[in-house]
Coordinates of C-alpha atoms and ligand atoms in Angstrom, one line a residue:
M1 CA -38.5 2.8 21.1
K2 CA -40.6 -0.1 20.0
I3 CA -44.0 1.0 18.7
L4 CA -45.2 -2.2 17.9
T5 CA -44.3 -5.7 19.3
V6 CA -45.9 -8.7 18.1
E7 CA -45.0 -12.1 19.9
N8 CA -45.8 -15.4 18.2
I9 CA -49.3 -14.8 17.2
S10 CA -51.2 -17.5 15.5
K11 CA -54.9 -17.6 14.2
S12 CA -56.9 -20.7 12.7
F13 CA -60.2 -20.5 10.9
G14 CA -61.7 -24.0 11.7
D15 CA -58.8 -26.4 10.9
F16 CA -57.1 -24.0 8.7
K17 CA -54.2 -22.0 10.2
A18 CA -54.2 -18.6 8.6
V19 CA -51.3 -17.1 10.7
D20 CA -48.8 -19.6 12.4
G21 CA -46.7 -18.2 15.2
V22 CA -45.6 -14.6 13.7
S23 CA -43.4 -12.5 15.6
F24 CA -42.1 -9.0 14.8
S25 CA -41.3 -5.7 16.3
I26 CA -41.2 -2.2 14.9
D27 CA -38.9 0.8 15.9
E28 CA -40.3 4.3 15.9
G29 CA -40.0 6.1 12.6
T30 CA -39.7 3.0 10.7
V31 CA -41.6 2.0 7.6
F32 CA -42.2 -1.7 7.8
G33 CA -43.5 -3.8 4.9
L34 CA -45.6 -6.9 5.7
I35 CA -45.4 -8.7 2.3
G36 CA -46.5 -11.9 1.0
P37 CA -48.5 -13.7 -1.7
N38 CA -52.4 -13.6 -1.8
G39 CA -53.9 -15.5 1.1
A40 CA -50.6 -15.4 3.2
G41 CA -52.2 -14.1 6.3
K42 CA -51.3 -10.5 5.9
T43 CA -54.7 -9.0 6.7
T44 CA -55.4 -11.5 9.4
T45 CA -52.2 -10.3 11.1
L46 CA -53.0 -6.6 10.8
R47 CA -56.4 -7.4 12.1
M48 CA -55.1 -9.1 15.0
I49 CA -52.8 -6.0 15.7
M50 CA -56.0 -3.8 15.4
N51 CA -57.9 -6.3 17.9
I52 CA -60.6 -6.9 15.3
I53 CA -59.6 -10.7 15.3
I54 CA -58.6 -12.1 18.7
P55 CA -55.4 -14.2 18.2
D56 CA -55.7 -17.8 19.2
S57 CA -52.4 -17.4 21.0
G58 CA -49.6 -14.7 21.4
S59 CA -49.7 -11.3 22.1
V60 CA -49.5 -7.8 20.5
S61 CA -48.2 -4.6 22.2
L62 CA -49.0 -1.2 20.9
L63 CA -47.3 1.8 21.7
G64 CA -46.4 0.2 25.1
N65 CA -49.9 -0.9 25.8
S66 CA -51.2 -4.5 25.6
H67 CA -54.8 -3.0 25.0
L68 CA -55.6 -1.1 21.9
D69 CA -58.1 1.1 23.4
K70 CA -55.4 3.1 25.0
A71 CA -53.5 3.7 22.0
T72 CA -56.5 4.3 19.5
N73 CA -56.1 8.1 19.1
Q74 CA -52.6 7.6 18.1
I75 CA -53.3 4.9 15.2
G76 CA -54.6 5.4 12.0
Y77 CA -55.8 2.1 10.3
L78 CA -56.9 1.8 6.5
P79 CA -58.5 -1.6 6.4
E80 CA -58.4 -3.8 3.4
E81 CA -62.3 -3.5 2.8
R82 CA -62.9 -0.1 1.7
G83 CA -66.4 0.3 3.4
M84 CA -67.5 3.9 3.8
Y85 CA -70.8 5.5 4.4
K86 CA -72.1 6.0 0.8
K87 CA -74.6 8.7 1.4
M88 CA -72.5 11.0 3.5
G89 CA -70.8 13.8 2.0
V90 CA -67.0 13.8 1.6
G91 CA -66.3 16.8 3.9
E92 CA -69.1 15.4 6.6
L93 CA -67.4 11.8 6.5
L94 CA -64.0 13.0 7.1
L95 CA -65.2 15.3 10.2
F96 CA -67.0 12.3 11.4
M97 CA -63.6 10.3 11.2
T98 CA -61.9 13.1 13.1
K99 CA -64.5 13.0 15.9
L100 CA -63.9 9.1 16.4
K101 CA -60.3 10.2 17.2
S102 CA -61.5 12.9 19.6
M103 CA -60.1 15.7 17.5
N104 CA -60.8 19.2 18.0
K105 CA -63.3 20.5 15.3
K106 CA -61.4 23.6 14.3
E107 CA -58.2 21.8 13.9
A108 CA -60.1 18.8 12.1
E109 CA -61.4 21.3 9.5
K110 CA -58.1 22.8 8.9
Q111 CA -56.6 19.2 8.2
I112 CA -59.5 18.2 6.0
D113 CA -58.8 21.2 3.7
Y114 CA -55.1 20.8 3.7
W115 CA -55.4 17.1 2.7
L116 CA -58.2 17.3 0.1
E117 CA -56.2 20.0 -1.6
R118 CA -53.1 17.5 -1.4
I119 CA -55.0 14.7 -3.1
D120 CA -56.5 17.0 -5.6
L121 CA -60.2 16.4 -4.5
M122 CA -61.0 19.7 -2.8
D123 CA -63.8 20.2 -5.5
W124 CA -65.4 17.1 -4.2
K125 CA -65.8 18.1 -0.7
K126 CA -69.5 18.5 -0.9
K127 CA -70.4 15.7 -3.1
K128 CA -71.5 12.3 -1.7
I129 CA -69.2 9.5 -1.4
E130 CA -71.2 7.4 -3.8
E131 CA -70.6 10.0 -6.5
L132 CA -66.8 9.2 -6.4
S133 CA -65.0 6.5 -8.4
K134 CA -63.5 3.8 -6.3
G135 CA -59.9 5.2 -6.6
M136 CA -61.3 8.5 -5.3
Q137 CA -63.0 6.9 -2.4
Q138 CA -59.9 5.1 -1.5
K139 CA -57.8 8.4 -1.4
I140 CA -60.6 10.0 0.9
Q141 CA -60.3 7.0 3.2
F142 CA -56.6 7.1 3.2
I143 CA -56.5 10.8 4.3
G144 CA -59.2 10.0 6.8
T145 CA -56.9 7.8 8.6
I146 CA -54.0 10.3 8.7
L147 CA -56.0 13.4 9.7
H148 CA -55.4 12.9 13.4
N149 CA -51.5 12.9 12.8
P150 CA -51.3 9.4 14.3
K151 CA -48.0 8.2 15.6
L152 CA -48.7 4.7 14.0
L153 CA -50.2 4.2 10.7
I154 CA -51.4 0.6 9.7
L155 CA -52.2 0.4 6.0
D156 CA -53.6 -2.7 4.5
E157 CA -52.9 -2.7 0.8
P158 CA -52.7 1.2 0.6
F159 CA -52.0 0.9 -3.2
G160 CA -54.7 -1.7 -4.2
G161 CA -56.9 -0.3 -6.9
L162 CA -55.0 2.8 -7.5
D163 CA -53.3 4.0 -10.9
P164 CA -49.7 4.8 -11.0
I165 CA -50.1 8.5 -10.4
N166 CA -52.1 8.1 -7.3
T167 CA -49.9 5.2 -6.2
N168 CA -47.1 7.7 -6.4
L169 CA -49.0 10.3 -4.4
I170 CA -49.9 8.0 -1.7
K171 CA -46.3 6.8 -1.6
D172 CA -45.0 10.3 -1.6
I173 CA -47.3 11.2 1.3
M174 CA -46.3 8.0 3.3
L175 CA -42.8 9.3 3.0
E176 CA -43.5 12.7 4.0
L177 CA -45.2 11.4 7.1
K178 CA -42.1 9.1 7.8
E179 CA -40.0 12.3 7.5
N180 CA -42.2 13.7 10.2
G181 CA -41.8 10.8 12.7
T182 CA -44.7 8.7 11.8
T183 CA -44.1 4.9 12.1
I184 CA -46.0 2.9 9.2
I185 CA -46.7 -0.6 8.6
F186 CA -48.3 -1.5 5.5
S187 CA -49.1 -4.8 3.7
T188 CA -48.7 -5.3 0.1
H189 CA -48.3 -8.2 -2.5
I190 CA -46.7 -5.7 -5.0
M191 CA -43.0 -5.9 -4.6
E192 CA -42.1 -2.7 -6.2
S193 CA -43.8 -0.6 -4.0
A194 CA -42.5 -2.4 -0.9
E195 CA -38.9 -2.1 -2.5
K196 CA -39.2 1.7 -2.7
L197 CA -40.8 2.4 0.6
C198 CA -39.5 -0.1 3.3
D199 CA -36.6 0.0 5.8
E200 CA -37.7 -3.3 7.0
I201 CA -39.7 -6.2 5.7
L202 CA -41.3 -9.3 6.8
L203 CA -42.2 -11.8 4.1
I204 CA -44.8 -14.3 5.2
N205 CA -46.2 -17.4 3.0
K206 CA -48.9 -19.6 4.3
G207 CA -49.0 -17.9 7.6
R208 CA -45.6 -18.2 8.4
D209 CA -42.5 -15.9 8.5
I210 CA -40.0 -16.8 5.8
V211 CA -37.8 -13.8 5.4
S212 CA -37.3 -10.8 7.7
G213 CA -35.0 -8.0 8.5
R214 CA -33.7 -4.6 7.3
L215 CA -34.3 -4.5 3.4
S216 CA -30.5 -3.8 2.8
E217 CA -29.6 -6.8 5.0
V218 CA -32.1 -9.1 3.3
K219 CA -30.7 -8.3 0.0
S220 CA -27.0 -8.8 0.9
N221 CA -27.9 -12.1 3.0
F222 CA -29.7 -13.5 -0.1
G223 CA -26.5 -13.2 -2.0
K224 CA -25.5 -11.2 -4.9
N225 CA -26.1 -14.0 -7.4
N226 CA -27.2 -12.1 -10.5
V227 CA -24.5 -10.9 -13.0
L228 CA -24.7 -8.8 -16.0
I229 CA -22.1 -9.3 -18.7
E230 CA -21.8 -7.3 -22.0
Y231 CA -19.3 -9.3 -24.2
D232 CA -18.1 -9.8 -27.9
G233 CA -17.4 -13.1 -28.9
N234 CA -18.3 -16.8 -28.5
D235 CA -20.8 -17.6 -25.5
G236 CA -19.1 -21.0 -25.1
F237 CA -18.0 -20.0 -21.5
L238 CA -21.7 -19.9 -20.6
K239 CA -22.4 -23.7 -21.3
R240 CA -19.0 -24.8 -19.6
S241 CA -19.1 -22.9 -16.5
D242 CA -20.3 -25.0 -13.5
Q243 CA -21.0 -21.5 -11.6
I244 CA -24.3 -21.2 -13.4
I245 CA -27.7 -22.0 -12.6
K246 CA -29.2 -20.3 -15.6
Y247 CA -28.8 -17.6 -18.0
D248 CA -30.7 -15.5 -20.6
N249 CA -28.8 -14.5 -23.3
Y250 CA -29.4 -11.8 -25.7
G251 CA -26.4 -12.1 -27.9
R252 CA -23.9 -9.5 -26.8
Y253 CA -25.5 -9.1 -23.3
V254 CA -26.3 -12.0 -20.9
E255 CA -28.1 -12.0 -17.4
V256 CA -26.6 -14.8 -15.5
Q257 CA -27.9 -16.3 -12.2
L258 CA -25.1 -17.9 -10.2
K259 CA -25.3 -20.9 -8.0
K260 CA -25.7 -20.0 -4.3
D261 CA -21.8 -20.3 -3.3
A262 CA -20.4 -19.6 -6.8
D263 CA -17.8 -17.0 -7.2
P264 CA -18.4 -14.3 -9.7
Q265 CA -14.6 -13.7 -10.1
K266 CA -14.3 -17.2 -11.2
L267 CA -17.1 -16.8 -13.9
L268 CA -15.2 -13.4 -15.1
Q269 CA -12.1 -15.4 -15.6
E270 CA -14.0 -18.0 -17.5
A271 CA -15.5 -15.5 -19.6
M272 CA -12.3 -13.5 -20.1
A273 CA -10.6 -16.5 -21.7
D274 CA -13.3 -16.7 -24.2
V275 CA -14.6 -13.3 -24.9
R276 CA -13.9 -9.4 -24.8
I277 CA -15.9 -8.0 -22.0
S278 CA -17.1 -4.4 -21.8
K279 CA -19.2 -4.7 -18.7
F280 CA -19.4 -7.2 -15.8
E281 CA -21.8 -6.2 -13.0
I282 CA -22.8 -7.9 -9.9
K283 CA -26.4 -7.1 -9.4
E284 CA -28.2 -6.9 -6.1
P285 CA -31.2 -9.1 -6.1
S286 CA -34.6 -7.2 -6.2
L287 CA -37.4 -7.9 -3.7
N288 CA -39.2 -9.3 -6.6
D289 CA -36.4 -12.0 -7.1
I290 CA -36.2 -12.7 -3.3
F291 CA -40.0 -13.0 -3.2
I292 CA -40.2 -15.3 -6.1
E293 CA -37.3 -17.5 -5.0
A294 CA -38.2 -17.7 -1.3
V295 CA -42.0 -18.4 -1.9
G296 CA -41.4 -20.5 -4.9
S297 CA -39.0 -22.9 -3.3
E298 CA -41.2 -23.2 0.0
N299 CA -44.3 -24.0 -2.3
N300 CA -42.2 -26.3 -4.3
G301 CA -40.6 -27.9 -1.5
E302 CA -44.0 -28.4 0.1
S303 CA -45.6 -30.1 -3.0
N304 CA -42.7 -32.5 -3.4
H305 CA -43.8 -34.0 -0.1
E306 CA -47.3 -34.4 -1.2
Ligands
ADP1 P1 -53.7 -11.8 2.7 O1 -54.1 -10.7 3.3 O2 -52.2 -12.1 2.9 O3 -54.1 -12.0 1.2 P2 -55.7 -13.1 4.7 O4 -55.1 -12.8 6.0 O5 -56.7 -12.3 4.1 O6 -54.6 -13.2 3.6 O7 -56.1 -14.6 4.6 C1 -55.4 -15.8 5.0 C2 -56.0 -17.0 4.8 O8 -56.8 -17.0 5.9 C3 -56.8 -17.1 3.5 O9 -56.6 -18.5 3.1 C4 -58.2 -16.7 3.8 O10 -59.1 -17.5 2.9 C5 -58.3 -17.2 5.3 N1 -59.2 -16.5 6.0 C6 -59.1 -15.1 6.3 N2 -60.1 -14.7 7.0 C7 -61.0 -15.9 7.3 C8 -62.1 -16.0 7.8 N3 -62.8 -14.9 8.4 N4 -62.7 -17.2 7.8 C9 -62.0 -18.1 7.2 N5 -60.9 -18.0 6.4 C10 -60.4 -16.7 6.5
MG2 MG1 -55.1 -9.0 2.4

């Protein structure tokens, strides 16, 4: 079942087109990464899904409803701006957040204690929000979005501002929620976290879809153009080969980027004619490689026209 369907949404601010005809849909139980550089239009897209910003054109359907109101108790949303009522107590604020989702108080209190323990902030339950560090406040806001066990979780930069330990903690909780059937869409400009978590991605740049699909397919479509070679001998084959875009040579170990339709087997033959090979590995591109290549070539392409 499709949990979320976005059809051809666009949004301009004055003359500037922040989101330009973006479409995607998300199956139940999927972790979906909305990725792209700063200013790509991720937050604007998520705000349109949440009906905070009204699209100029296009449509959004959430849990089968074209109107968010009907689905709001089944959605958890972590906005990019981390505003919380600073003077409120931690427990008090969390209880308030569950009330907004029409949660029963007894169940709410049970969930609050469970999650405060999980994120290691139980001792802070009676403190005021303003007494917590930014990262701690962010963890509180994160659990505030999941207390009501939403079917769909929408997280705008959930790892922004967190240290590596807390990043891991939130990542683990996201995976655990996924195991329990929660569908998750999150935005990030940090490729490592997207790479570990996502089943599917949509990479946007300047408001437009540039790469999308299941992460495994995106990677294989992108081609396996990176080769690692461990060798012993003279590196003449690297200079002679017409298969190579560039290489990074460490003496006995070289990382090679092949041309798009190059044949790694041919490079292997060329290498074998020159050197002894102890390792020849065709490496799948990382999401970071894909990001840099896709965004970089788009941006270069455009500046050439200017
Ligand atoms: P991202 O979340 O991918 O970093 P945003 O969606 O926040 O990007 O912003 C996309 C672009 O739209 C940016 O260039 C930003 O300056 C612009 N933008 C976003 N919100 C507004 C607004 N309310 N008014 C004017 N410009 C905006
Ligand atoms: Mg953003």
